[in-house]
XYZ file of C-alpha atoms in Angstrom:
316
model
C 16.208 8.420 -14.261
C 12.533 8.462 -13.244
C 11.554 9.760 -9.825
C 11.512 7.161 -7.057
C 8.133 5.949 -5.834
C 7.372 7.681 -2.508
C 7.924 5.550 0.572
C 4.295 5.593 1.719
C 3.047 4.667 -1.761
C 5.392 1.686 -1.764
C 4.142 0.723 1.682
C 0.573 0.584 0.419
C 1.429 -1.630 -2.532
C 3.760 -4.175 -0.921
C 5.500 -5.289 2.259
C 8.866 -3.581 2.639
C 11.966 -5.276 4.005
C 14.318 -3.437 6.367
C 17.926 -4.408 6.979
C 19.464 -6.165 9.980
C 21.830 -5.214 12.792
C 24.580 -2.654 12.222
C 26.636 -2.890 15.424
C 27.494 -6.571 15.149
C 28.495 -6.120 11.506
C 30.866 -3.342 12.594
C 32.324 -5.621 15.265
C 33.094 -8.247 12.626
C 35.676 -5.795 11.295
C 37.501 -5.939 14.659
C 37.782 -2.177 15.134
C 40.503 -0.942 17.452
C 40.647 2.298 19.379
C 42.571 3.985 16.556
C 39.741 3.233 14.118
C 37.381 5.640 15.889
C 37.488 9.452 15.713
C 39.894 10.863 18.311
C 40.338 7.316 19.630
C 36.801 7.352 21.071
C 36.387 3.595 21.376
C 32.867 2.385 20.582
C 31.843 5.534 18.725
C 30.226 3.534 15.925
C 28.391 6.467 14.383
C 31.696 8.315 14.138
C 32.982 5.779 11.631
C 31.395 8.020 8.991
C 34.553 10.115 9.487
C 37.212 7.415 9.733
C 35.837 4.335 7.972
C 32.960 5.303 5.690
C 34.015 2.342 3.535
C 32.976 -0.057 6.315
C 29.523 1.495 6.554
C 29.079 1.388 2.778
C 30.045 -2.301 2.766
C 27.506 -3.105 5.480
C 24.745 -1.189 3.706
C 25.555 -3.002 0.457
C 25.539 -6.394 2.172
C 21.938 -5.848 3.261
C 20.828 -4.424 -0.070
C 22.471 -7.376 -1.831
C 20.514 -9.666 0.511
C 17.287 -8.099 -0.727
C 16.510 -5.288 1.716
C 14.248 -2.554 0.362
C 15.327 -0.161 3.098
C 18.553 0.526 4.979
C 18.786 2.383 8.265
C 21.365 5.126 8.594
C 24.266 4.520 10.966
C 22.956 7.269 13.233
C 21.353 5.326 16.080
C 23.358 7.282 18.672
C 23.671 10.587 16.824
C 21.293 12.784 18.762
C 23.073 15.761 20.314
C 23.085 14.326 23.830
C 24.852 11.172 22.693
C 27.253 13.040 20.412
C 28.151 15.374 23.298
C 29.541 12.326 25.102
C 32.065 11.885 22.286
C 32.817 15.576 21.840
C 30.878 15.954 18.595
C 27.633 17.496 19.836
C 28.296 20.803 18.074
C 28.385 18.876 14.779
C 25.039 17.102 15.223
C 23.404 18.436 12.056
C 26.513 17.962 9.931
C 27.204 14.426 11.195
C 23.666 13.245 10.544
C 23.625 14.856 7.127
C 26.849 13.056 6.156
C 25.566 9.730 7.487
C 22.330 10.080 5.501
C 24.116 11.149 2.335
C 26.391 8.118 2.512
C 23.399 5.763 2.774
C 21.600 7.566 -0.054
C 24.680 7.238 -2.216
C 24.766 3.485 -1.664
C 21.056 3.110 -2.444
C 21.556 5.049 -5.673
C 23.856 2.243 -6.872
C 20.828 -0.084 -7.059
C 18.508 0.463 -10.004
C 16.522 -2.801 -10.025
C 13.781 -1.360 -7.819
C 13.342 1.554 -5.390
C 15.529 1.389 -2.306
C 14.854 3.632 0.674
C 16.982 5.270 3.350
C 15.488 5.344 6.827
C 16.886 7.863 9.314
C 17.607 5.969 12.538
C 17.002 7.885 15.775
C 17.788 5.860 18.894
C 17.086 6.929 22.494
C 18.839 9.792 24.249
C 20.056 7.572 27.079
C 17.820 9.383 29.542
C 14.292 8.670 30.752
C 12.303 11.902 31.051
C 9.396 10.093 32.729
C 11.689 8.778 35.456
C 12.414 10.405 38.793
C 15.792 8.695 38.894
C 18.385 11.360 39.824
C 20.667 10.285 36.973
C 18.385 9.035 34.193
C 15.832 11.796 34.696
C 18.216 14.754 34.855
C 17.847 16.102 31.306
C 15.118 18.663 30.708
C 12.423 18.079 28.107
C 13.770 21.060 26.168
C 17.284 19.571 26.023
C 15.969 16.239 24.799
C 13.777 17.856 22.162
C 16.680 19.953 20.873
C 18.876 16.845 20.720
C 16.383 15.060 18.479
C 15.442 18.121 16.458
C 19.053 18.728 15.398
C 19.449 15.061 14.515
C 16.247 14.977 12.482
C 17.262 18.196 10.709
C 20.529 16.625 9.573
C 18.894 13.403 8.452
C 16.222 15.228 6.459
C 18.801 17.496 4.836
C 20.827 14.389 4.001
C 17.955 12.976 1.963
C 16.331 10.230 4.067
C 13.011 8.839 2.871
C 11.579 8.470 6.397
C 12.507 9.067 10.029
C 12.538 6.147 12.464
C 12.250 6.692 16.216
C 13.475 3.321 17.434
C 14.319 1.140 20.437
C 12.233 3.479 22.560
C 11.967 2.795 26.283
C 10.070 5.864 27.524
C 6.852 6.921 25.802
C 7.328 10.548 26.902
C 10.658 10.595 25.080
C 8.942 9.141 22.008
C 6.424 11.997 22.064
C 9.252 14.520 22.411
C 11.105 12.928 19.482
C 8.007 12.989 17.265
C 7.473 16.669 17.990
C 11.164 17.287 17.267
C 10.799 15.568 13.888
C 7.886 17.797 12.959
C 9.836 20.909 13.972
C 12.877 19.804 11.977
C 10.742 19.249 8.900
C 9.162 22.680 9.262
C 12.640 24.191 9.517
C 14.017 22.388 6.461
C 10.868 22.735 4.375
C 10.927 19.027 3.573
C 8.420 16.524 4.927
C 9.081 12.789 5.231
C 7.079 10.017 6.933
C 7.594 9.304 10.644
C 7.831 5.757 11.969
C 7.369 5.524 15.741
C 8.581 2.378 17.469
C 8.274 1.008 20.968
C 10.492 -1.624 22.553
C 8.632 -4.115 24.726
C 9.840 -6.788 27.108
C 8.583 -10.366 26.964
C 5.525 -9.319 28.986
C 4.523 -6.630 26.488
C 5.641 -3.601 28.493
C 8.122 -0.787 27.899
C 10.899 -0.282 30.442
C 8.810 2.008 32.650
C 5.747 -0.228 32.472
C 3.829 1.312 29.551
C 1.706 -1.240 27.672
C 1.585 -1.394 23.898
C -1.998 -0.141 24.052
C -1.019 2.921 26.083
C 2.072 3.581 23.945
C 0.125 3.478 20.705
C -2.691 5.621 22.062
C -0.188 8.229 23.279
C 1.325 8.829 19.831
C -1.284 7.714 17.292
C -2.651 11.240 16.759
C 0.745 12.970 16.570
C 1.114 12.777 12.802
C 2.979 9.477 12.627
C 2.656 7.245 9.574
C 3.704 3.851 10.947
C 3.795 2.376 14.447
C 6.057 -0.540 15.189
C 7.953 -2.792 17.550
C 11.672 -3.397 17.439
C 14.427 -4.977 19.520
C 14.219 -6.447 23.060
C 12.581 -9.769 22.146
C 12.211 -12.233 19.324
C 9.095 -12.436 17.152
C 7.323 -15.020 19.328
C 7.141 -12.700 22.338
C 5.783 -9.895 20.139
C 2.783 -11.907 18.945
C 0.088 -10.629 21.361
C 1.136 -7.015 20.760
C 1.183 -7.437 16.978
C -2.251 -9.028 17.110
C -3.598 -5.984 18.972
C -1.848 -3.479 16.692
C -3.328 -5.209 13.649
C -6.745 -4.058 14.858
C -5.694 -0.370 14.919
C -5.475 2.099 12.037
C -1.741 2.466 11.340
C 0.552 0.315 9.255
C 2.728 -1.845 11.511
C 6.488 -2.431 11.552
C 7.900 -5.637 13.066
C 11.688 -5.717 13.531
C 12.537 -8.260 16.253
C 15.805 -9.634 17.516
C 16.912 -13.081 16.423
C 15.093 -14.544 19.418
C 15.458 -13.749 23.104
C 19.082 -13.107 24.086
C 20.879 -15.841 26.011
C 23.776 -15.046 28.338
C 26.885 -17.019 27.479
C 30.075 -15.953 29.192
C 28.726 -12.481 29.813
C 27.749 -11.987 26.165
C 24.251 -11.800 24.727
C 23.848 -14.561 22.148
C 20.937 -14.702 19.684
C 20.206 -18.175 18.378
C 17.212 -17.836 16.075
C 18.291 -19.049 12.660
C 17.425 -17.229 9.438
C 14.964 -20.012 8.568
C 13.235 -19.792 11.951
C 12.948 -16.041 11.636
C 11.578 -16.339 8.108
C 8.913 -18.747 9.329
C 7.948 -16.535 12.274
C 7.657 -13.292 10.320
C 6.069 -15.134 7.427
C 3.352 -16.144 9.871
C 2.830 -12.499 10.824
C 2.458 -11.556 7.165
C -0.110 -14.320 6.668
C -2.211 -13.418 9.717
C -1.944 -9.664 10.107
C -2.741 -7.439 7.163
C -1.439 -4.249 8.764
C 2.100 -5.641 9.023
C 3.733 -3.731 6.162
C 7.386 -3.646 7.253
C 9.561 -6.484 8.527
C 13.268 -6.662 9.284
C 15.814 -7.696 11.867
C 17.371 -6.131 14.947
C 20.005 -7.535 17.342
C 21.557 -10.826 16.306
C 20.454 -10.586 12.682
C 22.786 -10.425 9.693
C 22.491 -10.472 5.893
C 21.554 -14.158 5.944
C 18.501 -13.391 8.086
C 17.515 -10.620 5.677
C 18.002 -12.908 2.688
C 15.600 -15.401 4.280
C 13.053 -12.672 5.004
C 13.302 -11.598 1.359
C 12.505 -15.166 0.390
C 9.509 -15.198 2.749
C 8.103 -12.025 1.178
C 8.707 -13.183 -2.373
C 7.055 -16.546 -1.739
C 3.902 -14.767 -0.707
C 3.973 -12.532 -3.754
C 4.061 -15.563 -6.040
C 1.071 -17.295 -4.488
């Protein structure tokens, strides 16, 4: 089998499609406490140990829908998060297993290159904050937590690392540095995608604007800068317009619209067709948008519609 086209080469030649939400797809399987390792209810990343078949099925559902890239089920697998479930001492091993599973699924598809993106969610702390609880972890602890995670993901064969759903730009900088250190340690270099999560007013949780966030990390050796989660595509428009004028390729992975509270649950009502139209508009207007996909509230049907939106533009 010929060697797969490198991720960044693919990004230059075409728009790549990411997958959709993982957590809601897990919930569709109605997991009970006994389904999680050591009965740790809600330990979704730990399903690599107890229900790897579920994770494979979810990955396949998105690849079958037309995704070029799947994110590893490692959103909460930095050491700090894994410590909460009693698995912190297995951070490297857990992430390596999670990545290898995703790579194995991608290898089943031979129609075109499929890529595995190493998902790295937030630590749960805000190093920029003076809050006595959220600001209690040292910068060194946070960097180690991400470095061990990145090491495992790189060893597991990911094609890129994704720092996502980021609320604190200082933590993003720490995570980027941790990725570089992990790659030096493993002797394997992969692209880094740095995301920010903005509210409907275009600010991160602690008030950082998209302009300040991008400026803070743009010279740290990242390959893509993007926005994911928090809002739908409409609310992202001003930020995407600004990012299109900068020098990095742009990722756009919104929720299926702004969440609506119904009975204490967040409900996302943007249909696949509406999302396809919205992100199709981004592709038409903004040439630096090179990655699209879906976050909270999206499922394989949303990804199938985004595949259609990309393919329509290729045929014009």
